[in-house]
Amino acid sequence: MTDDQNSKPHHHGDLRSALIQAGIALLSEGGKDSLTLRKCAARAGVSHAAPAHHFDGISGLRGAIAQEGFRLFRLSMLNASGTENQSELDHLKAICSGYLNFAIDNPALFDLIFSSAPMEGLESNLKSGTAFSYDVLRKACAPFVQPGQDPMIIETQVWSLIHGYTHLYMASRFGPVDLSHQARGPFDQVVSLLDALVVSNATKA
Amino acid sequence: MTDDQNSKPHHHGDLRSALIQAGIALLSEGGKDSLTLRKCAARAGVSHAAPAHHFDGISGLRGAIAQEGFRLFRLSMLNASGTENQSELDHLKAICSGYLNFAIDNPALFDLIFSSAPMEGLESNLKSGTAFSYDVLRKACAPFVQPGQDPMIIETQVWSLIHGYTHLYMASRFGPVDLSHQARGPFDQVVSLLDALVVSNATKA
DNA sequence: AGAGCAACTTGACACTGTCAAGTCAGCTGA
DNA sequence: TCAGCTGACTTGACAGTGTCAAGTTGCTCT
């Protein structure tokens, strides 16, 4: 009797990360309403109540998925940072492009990451998770910070600008602009505001 | 027999708007997860299936609430536009302040309005609803548009900037900045970027 | 070997959105 | 006047959801 096929252990091995991966897949396939404890459990091959032993309810699962989402988000920005032989401004613009690209490629995950809904167990990690990804943007902003200037000013300006465009873009609020990688005209114009920002900031020193 | 007290008519009168108001109240009281077809119905004093005759499911109700939300959002911006004897730039900044204030005062409604979730029956009205509110921002941007320049460029830049700050602020992503009307330091610094925008744009003409 | 324990299952509950069928009030048209 | 129709609403049901309580299983440690 080859009990090998029935050797599925009572202990899943790494159910926690399996549930997170299932959740990301569900988000990617069916949007944010498809993320369900029971569906994640089913996809991981466990009973509907199994996730409760690894997360504090649906809120906890969302928090854990957000944390993994931050990691992917950061990778997307780093991946977009381009060649070494580019100006510091082009580097910053490339990272902004990665910001938008991640949202376009992972709409529901982007939505979850920047959701204002509280995520159990991530309240403390939320800031660190955000800061972890934010770190990429921060480093790219650093060259433009004048001596004695609070870096947070430029960082907040840049972050607000790129995040606002991305979020409005994802909500299809820019009229007839359709969601494709092609329609980068308006995006480039928004990013070009960074030129003015840098110039204005330099003369202010 | 005073059947006056039992004279509740089978026809509610204006159930549709009663449901919308109930929904806004629920959002305001309990956050976005409190918005429920059945709770709206109960609050309006009708049976749980009554809303189906006025909206296309929960998605339709959300769309209708969003439309009313746009109206309130517009009013908030207009209300913040301040006195007449102010510069055009201060006028624009005041409207941006109204943008943020609305989000702070109506977190769940702001979230719903700019949700990327499709809202049945509002796909066609969504752009017009957005445009209706957007109109306030557009008019305030108009003075800074150079002759022959596409107004959309400045509008998109300003909108992205203020929306990005507002959205990140609502998601508590700015580290230790707490959600109060007091903490306007970072906001003012973001808004001050509009100075650079206007200057840069003027010299570009 | 036996105890303890963590991982997981099973079953139940309240709540949700949605559908089908029924009820009721007021209007239309002869 | 009154039969019938239509739209507004109710009632009841169903599947799916999150969450809890209680049970079962299998590993580990002594």
XYZ file of C-alpha atoms (C1' of nucleotides) in Angstrom:
470
model
C 0.000 0.000 0.000
C 1.740 3.143 -1.127
C 0.679 5.455 1.651
C 3.031 7.962 0.102
C 0.175 9.728 -1.619
C -1.733 9.897 1.619
C 1.254 11.053 3.565
C -0.073 14.575 3.756
C 0.987 15.427 7.263
C -1.330 16.927 9.767
C 1.152 19.732 10.001
C 1.312 21.637 6.805
C 4.934 22.561 6.958
C 4.734 26.219 6.174
C 1.076 27.015 6.147
C 1.606 30.623 7.070
C 3.540 31.571 3.987
C 1.349 29.297 1.865
C -1.671 31.307 2.995
C 0.067 34.577 2.216
C 0.978 33.383 -1.260
C -2.575 32.126 -1.805
C -3.896 35.504 -0.736
C -1.652 37.377 -3.143
C -2.734 35.064 -5.945
C -6.393 35.606 -5.106
C -5.926 39.371 -5.051
C -4.174 39.216 -8.378
C -6.806 37.022 -9.995
C -10.057 38.335 -8.646
C -9.455 41.714 -7.090
C -9.752 42.763 -3.512
C -13.138 41.136 -2.887
C -11.675 37.740 -3.705
C -9.381 37.819 -0.704
C -11.120 35.547 1.749
C -9.935 33.485 4.671
C -11.851 30.460 3.470
C -10.616 30.717 -0.097
C -7.033 31.083 1.066
C -7.476 28.050 3.259
C -8.998 26.022 0.439
C -6.196 27.014 -1.917
C -3.634 25.940 0.647
C -5.496 22.644 1.111
C -6.485 23.125 4.728
C -9.777 23.550 6.538
C -11.540 26.872 6.711
C -10.544 27.573 10.286
C -6.879 26.673 9.959
C -5.691 30.244 9.213
C -6.852 31.346 12.646
C -3.812 29.636 14.153
C -1.427 31.759 12.102
C -3.171 35.132 11.780
C -5.427 37.232 13.892
C -8.445 36.819 11.622
C -8.849 38.335 8.201
C -7.347 41.544 9.443
C -4.188 39.759 10.443
C -3.944 37.990 7.101
C -4.305 41.297 5.305
C -1.533 42.698 7.439
C 0.784 39.822 6.639
C 0.005 40.110 2.936
C 0.686 43.830 3.127
C 4.072 43.137 4.621
C 4.975 40.822 1.756
C 3.483 43.403 -0.603
C 5.857 46.030 0.724
C 8.739 43.737 -0.055
C 7.568 43.263 -3.658
C 6.869 46.963 -3.938
C 10.381 47.766 -2.874
C 11.787 45.283 -5.373
C 9.744 46.883 -8.140
C 11.174 50.288 -7.367
C 14.723 48.983 -7.088
C 14.295 47.087 -10.315
C 13.238 50.251 -12.121
C 16.178 52.267 -10.903
C 17.963 51.723 -14.197
C 21.598 51.944 -15.168
C 24.357 53.398 -13.067
C 25.356 56.063 -15.553
C 22.368 58.292 -15.073
C 21.892 61.579 -13.334
C 20.555 61.625 -9.829
C 17.382 63.226 -11.130
C 16.875 60.535 -13.745
C 17.429 57.975 -11.038
C 14.679 59.518 -8.946
C 12.366 59.630 -11.957
C 13.068 55.988 -12.710
C 12.067 55.046 -9.205
C 8.847 57.014 -9.560
C 8.209 55.035 -12.708
C 8.669 51.834 -10.735
C 6.169 53.140 -8.204
C 3.525 53.524 -10.893
C 4.429 50.260 -12.583
C 3.953 48.277 -9.401
C 0.479 49.717 -8.962
C -0.435 48.952 -12.562
C 0.866 45.399 -12.330
C -0.592 44.697 -8.863
C -3.715 46.859 -8.493
C -5.333 45.031 -5.610
C -2.082 44.579 -3.728
C -1.248 48.249 -4.127
C -4.703 49.048 -2.836
C -4.214 46.809 0.174
C -0.788 48.202 0.991
C -2.049 51.758 1.069
C -5.402 50.933 2.575
C -6.438 53.019 5.523
C -8.114 49.991 7.074
C -6.368 48.897 10.233
C -4.492 45.641 9.865
C -4.215 43.630 13.034
C -0.692 42.887 14.040
C 0.742 45.331 11.574
C 0.083 48.542 13.430
C 3.595 48.435 14.761
C 5.020 46.906 11.629
C 3.056 49.135 9.319
C 5.277 52.106 9.782
C 8.358 49.950 9.563
C 6.938 48.185 6.517
C 6.161 51.484 4.868
C 9.516 52.865 5.904
C 11.212 49.823 4.447
C 9.851 50.585 0.979
C 9.981 54.313 1.551
C 13.688 53.913 2.103
C 14.240 53.543 -1.646
C 12.532 56.844 -2.322
C 14.346 58.478 0.555
C 17.769 57.509 -0.757
C 16.892 58.800 -4.211
C 15.834 62.113 -2.723
C 18.938 62.520 -0.622
C 21.133 64.181 -3.274
C 18.701 67.078 -3.537
C 18.533 67.880 0.140
C 20.363 71.112 0.884
C 22.689 71.321 3.884
C 20.780 72.056 7.041
C 17.472 71.222 5.373
C 15.065 68.662 6.805
C 15.111 65.784 4.299
C 11.490 65.070 5.121
C 10.355 68.145 3.218
C 11.557 67.029 -0.185
C 10.693 63.415 0.528
C 7.126 64.307 1.411
C 6.758 66.507 -1.637
C 8.066 63.845 -4.002
C 6.150 61.053 -2.349
C 2.890 62.992 -2.362
C 3.278 63.871 -6.011
C 4.023 60.398 -7.308
C 1.594 58.675 -4.975
C -1.210 61.061 -5.862
C -0.789 60.525 -9.562
C -0.555 56.775 -9.121
C -3.629 56.556 -6.907
C -5.775 58.775 -9.124
C -4.558 56.870 -12.144
C -5.548 53.553 -10.573
C -8.981 54.936 -9.730
C -9.398 55.929 -13.390
C -9.922 59.515 -12.397
C -7.990 61.030 -15.278
C -10.846 60.982 -17.739
C -10.141 59.139 -20.968
C -6.675 57.946 -19.937
C -6.847 54.187 -20.125
C -4.849 51.879 -17.909
C -1.896 50.915 -20.003
C 1.812 51.347 -19.905
C 1.591 53.436 -23.039
C -0.261 56.445 -21.698
C 2.711 57.941 -19.956
C 2.305 61.449 -21.321
C 0.504 62.846 -18.280
C 2.767 60.874 -15.993
C 5.879 62.380 -17.546
C 4.403 65.815 -17.131
C 3.800 65.183 -13.460
C 7.292 63.809 -13.025
C 8.674 66.859 -14.798
C 7.479 68.865 -11.831
C 10.430 67.324 -10.038
C 12.690 69.515 -12.185
C 11.024 72.607 -10.787
C 11.199 71.161 -7.304
C 14.920 70.539 -7.501
C 15.671 73.915 -9.024
C 13.525 75.760 -6.529
C 15.103 73.881 -3.696
C 18.662 74.528 -4.860
C 18.134 78.271 -5.142
C 16.601 78.287 -1.702
C 19.824 77.169 -0.070
C -59.204 54.191 16.386
C -56.337 56.480 15.667
C -54.814 54.648 12.802
C -52.630 57.684 12.383
C -49.746 55.989 14.114
C -50.126 53.010 11.866
C -50.464 55.113 8.762
C -46.947 54.286 7.618
C -47.601 53.928 3.934
C -46.468 50.939 2.014
C -44.661 53.397 -0.203
C -41.885 55.036 1.682
C -42.008 58.374 -0.042
C -38.375 58.886 -0.776
C -36.686 55.662 0.181
C -33.867 56.137 -2.270
C -32.473 59.257 -0.684
C -33.251 57.916 2.793
C -31.030 54.937 2.029
C -28.255 57.172 0.757
C -28.393 59.293 3.890
C -28.448 56.171 6.056
C -25.405 54.891 4.211
C -23.469 58.108 4.742
C -24.356 58.041 8.421
C -23.188 54.438 8.724
C -19.918 55.236 6.990
C -19.403 58.161 9.289
C -20.181 56.204 12.436
C -18.581 52.847 11.859
C -16.197 53.127 8.945
C -16.346 51.506 5.578
C -17.164 48.017 6.844
C -20.352 49.305 8.437
C -21.879 50.162 5.080
C -24.307 47.323 4.541
C -27.448 46.970 2.475
C -29.300 45.435 5.389
C -28.205 48.044 7.890
C -29.181 50.848 5.547
C -32.570 49.225 5.074
C -33.052 48.797 8.818
C -32.088 52.404 9.465
C -34.577 53.555 6.859
C -37.231 51.352 8.449
C -37.768 48.998 5.545
C -37.156 45.330 4.949
C -33.749 44.002 4.060
C -34.564 43.495 0.387
C -36.198 46.857 -0.230
C -33.042 48.606 -1.454
C -32.897 46.258 -4.425
C -35.747 48.233 -6.011
C -33.725 51.450 -5.965
C -30.130 50.363 -6.501
C -28.329 47.672 -8.376
C -27.168 45.830 -5.277
C -24.544 47.054 -2.859
C -22.425 48.244 -5.732
C -25.221 50.510 -6.901
C -25.744 51.910 -3.434
C -22.050 52.660 -3.138
C -22.210 54.454 -6.450
C -25.142 56.577 -5.355
C -23.436 57.415 -2.073
C -20.299 58.348 -3.969
C -22.313 60.752 -6.104
C -23.672 62.473 -3.030
C -20.180 62.363 -1.574
C -18.839 64.263 -4.565
C -21.406 66.962 -3.916
C -20.343 67.302 -0.284
C -16.697 67.189 -1.293
C -17.248 70.038 -3.722
C -19.024 72.045 -1.062
C -16.136 71.496 1.333
C -13.669 72.847 -1.177
C -15.858 75.807 -2.075
C -16.394 76.543 1.578
C -12.657 76.671 2.173
C -11.996 79.060 -0.681
C -11.867 81.966 1.753
C -12.273 85.657 1.298
C -12.385 87.480 -2.000
C -9.391 89.700 -1.303
C -6.748 87.040 -1.639
C -4.244 86.256 -4.302
C -5.004 83.600 -6.847
C -2.299 81.442 -5.333
C -3.726 81.752 -1.842
C -7.109 80.867 -3.288
C -5.682 77.688 -4.781
C -3.974 76.843 -1.515
C -7.206 77.377 0.402
C -8.971 74.930 -1.867
C -6.236 72.382 -1.300
C -6.812 72.875 2.397
C -10.499 72.126 1.868
C -9.491 68.973 0.022
C -7.570 67.712 3.039
C -10.200 68.863 5.507
C -12.923 66.912 3.769
C -10.862 63.746 3.974
C -10.132 64.301 7.659
C -13.762 64.977 8.475
C -15.171 62.182 6.303
C -12.541 59.448 6.133
C -14.748 56.595 4.970
C -16.620 58.737 2.466
C -13.363 60.047 1.032
C -12.182 56.471 0.759
C -15.348 55.443 -1.054
C -15.230 58.367 -3.459
C -11.704 57.595 -4.570
C -12.088 53.854 -4.384
C -10.940 51.946 -7.401
C -13.773 49.476 -6.902
C -16.264 49.632 -9.729
C -19.583 51.116 -8.713
C -22.549 49.866 -10.685
C -24.453 52.581 -12.437
C -21.753 55.138 -11.805
C -19.280 54.136 -14.480
C -20.766 56.766 -16.745
C -21.453 59.177 -13.924
C -18.143 58.600 -12.218
C -16.177 60.745 -14.569
C -18.879 63.390 -14.512
C -19.080 63.144 -10.721
C -15.342 63.456 -10.421
C -15.310 66.241 -12.981
C -18.023 68.021 -11.060
C -15.821 68.287 -7.983
C -12.665 68.575 -10.010
C -14.196 71.666 -11.554
C -13.407 73.653 -8.396
C -9.748 72.729 -8.607
C -9.704 73.397 -12.325
C -11.036 76.931 -11.941
C -8.491 77.696 -9.244
C -5.699 76.481 -11.510
C -6.852 78.495 -14.501
C -5.018 81.746 -13.643
C -1.686 79.972 -13.807
C -2.130 78.428 -17.215
C 0.077 80.126 -19.774
C -1.358 81.026 -23.174
C -1.236 78.088 -25.535
C -0.583 75.673 -22.671
C -2.744 72.644 -22.037
C -4.536 73.378 -18.723
C -4.496 69.691 -17.937
C -0.786 69.759 -17.213
C -0.985 72.103 -14.260
C -4.264 70.630 -13.102
C -2.830 67.130 -13.024
C 0.283 68.289 -11.207
C -1.692 70.147 -8.545
C -4.278 67.420 -8.168
C -1.655 64.680 -7.865
C 0.260 66.623 -5.245
C -2.658 67.446 -2.980
C -4.372 64.104 -3.446
C -1.194 62.191 -2.737
C -0.552 64.027 0.483
C -4.156 63.640 1.564
C -4.287 59.936 0.793
C -0.991 59.142 2.491
C -2.021 61.254 5.433
C -5.294 59.364 5.783
C -3.445 56.050 5.641
C -1.220 57.283 8.485
C 1.837 56.772 6.388
C 3.675 59.857 7.516
C 5.216 58.263 10.562
C 4.479 60.020 13.824
C 2.149 62.601 12.304
C -1.144 62.132 14.081
C -4.494 62.728 12.442
C -5.454 66.159 13.667
C -6.113 69.520 12.165
C -3.112 70.811 14.055
C -0.368 68.947 12.280
C -0.353 71.144 9.224
C 3.374 71.733 9.083
C 4.129 69.021 6.518
C 0.981 69.905 4.635
C 2.042 73.513 4.305
C 5.411 72.398 3.037
C 3.782 70.289 0.380
C 1.483 73.126 -0.595
C 4.480 75.435 -0.786
C 5.622 73.370 -3.739
C 2.864 75.140 -5.625
C 4.955 78.295 -5.434
C 7.740 76.578 -7.319
C 5.234 75.145 -9.767
C 3.762 78.533 -10.579
C 7.133 80.230 -10.917
C 8.531 77.468 -13.059
C 5.488 77.521 -15.240
C 5.514 81.286 -15.694
C 9.134 81.361 -16.824
C 8.398 78.584 -19.256
C 6.017 80.717 -21.290
C 5.671 4.763 27.162
C 3.015 8.431 28.439
C 1.992 13.439 28.906
C 1.646 17.650 26.873
C 1.072 20.588 23.195
C 0.663 22.802 18.859
C -1.615 22.211 14.361
C -5.462 21.278 12.296
C -10.622 19.698 11.715
C -15.472 19.820 12.496
C -19.519 22.019 13.489
C -22.106 25.793 14.635
C -23.563 30.733 14.711
C -24.663 35.416 13.141
C -24.247 38.276 9.397
C -23.908 39.464 4.485
C -25.766 39.980 -0.615
C -28.992 38.132 -3.740
C -32.884 35.852 -5.639
C -37.903 34.160 -6.029
C -42.358 34.552 -4.617
C -45.915 36.843 -2.269
C -48.579 41.084 -0.488
C -50.307 45.503 -0.661
C -51.608 50.342 -2.122
C -52.903 53.320 -5.517
C -53.806 54.226 -10.270
C -55.902 53.211 -15.040
C -59.412 52.417 -17.969
C -63.808 50.616 -19.139
C -67.762 52.113 -9.752
C -64.753 48.615 -9.871
C -61.657 44.931 -11.960
C -57.154 44.636 -12.998
C -52.534 46.196 -13.386
C -48.204 47.979 -11.867
C -44.718 49.359 -8.851
C -43.152 49.333 -3.915
C -42.257 46.624 -0.454
C -42.129 42.048 2.482
C -41.051 37.345 3.451
C -38.367 33.493 3.077
C -34.665 31.083 1.419
C -29.784 30.183 -0.068
C -24.745 30.295 -0.463
C -20.804 32.558 1.203
C -18.313 35.031 4.887
C -15.652 35.595 9.657
C -15.395 33.746 14.115
C -15.839 30.856 18.028
C -15.935 26.262 20.766
C -14.878 21.683 20.937
C -12.723 17.778 19.207
C -8.816 15.088 16.826
C -4.250 14.153 15.355
C 0.513 13.639 15.442
C 4.933 15.322 17.041
C 8.165 16.077 20.944
C 10.036 15.878 25.319
C 10.973 13.593 29.551
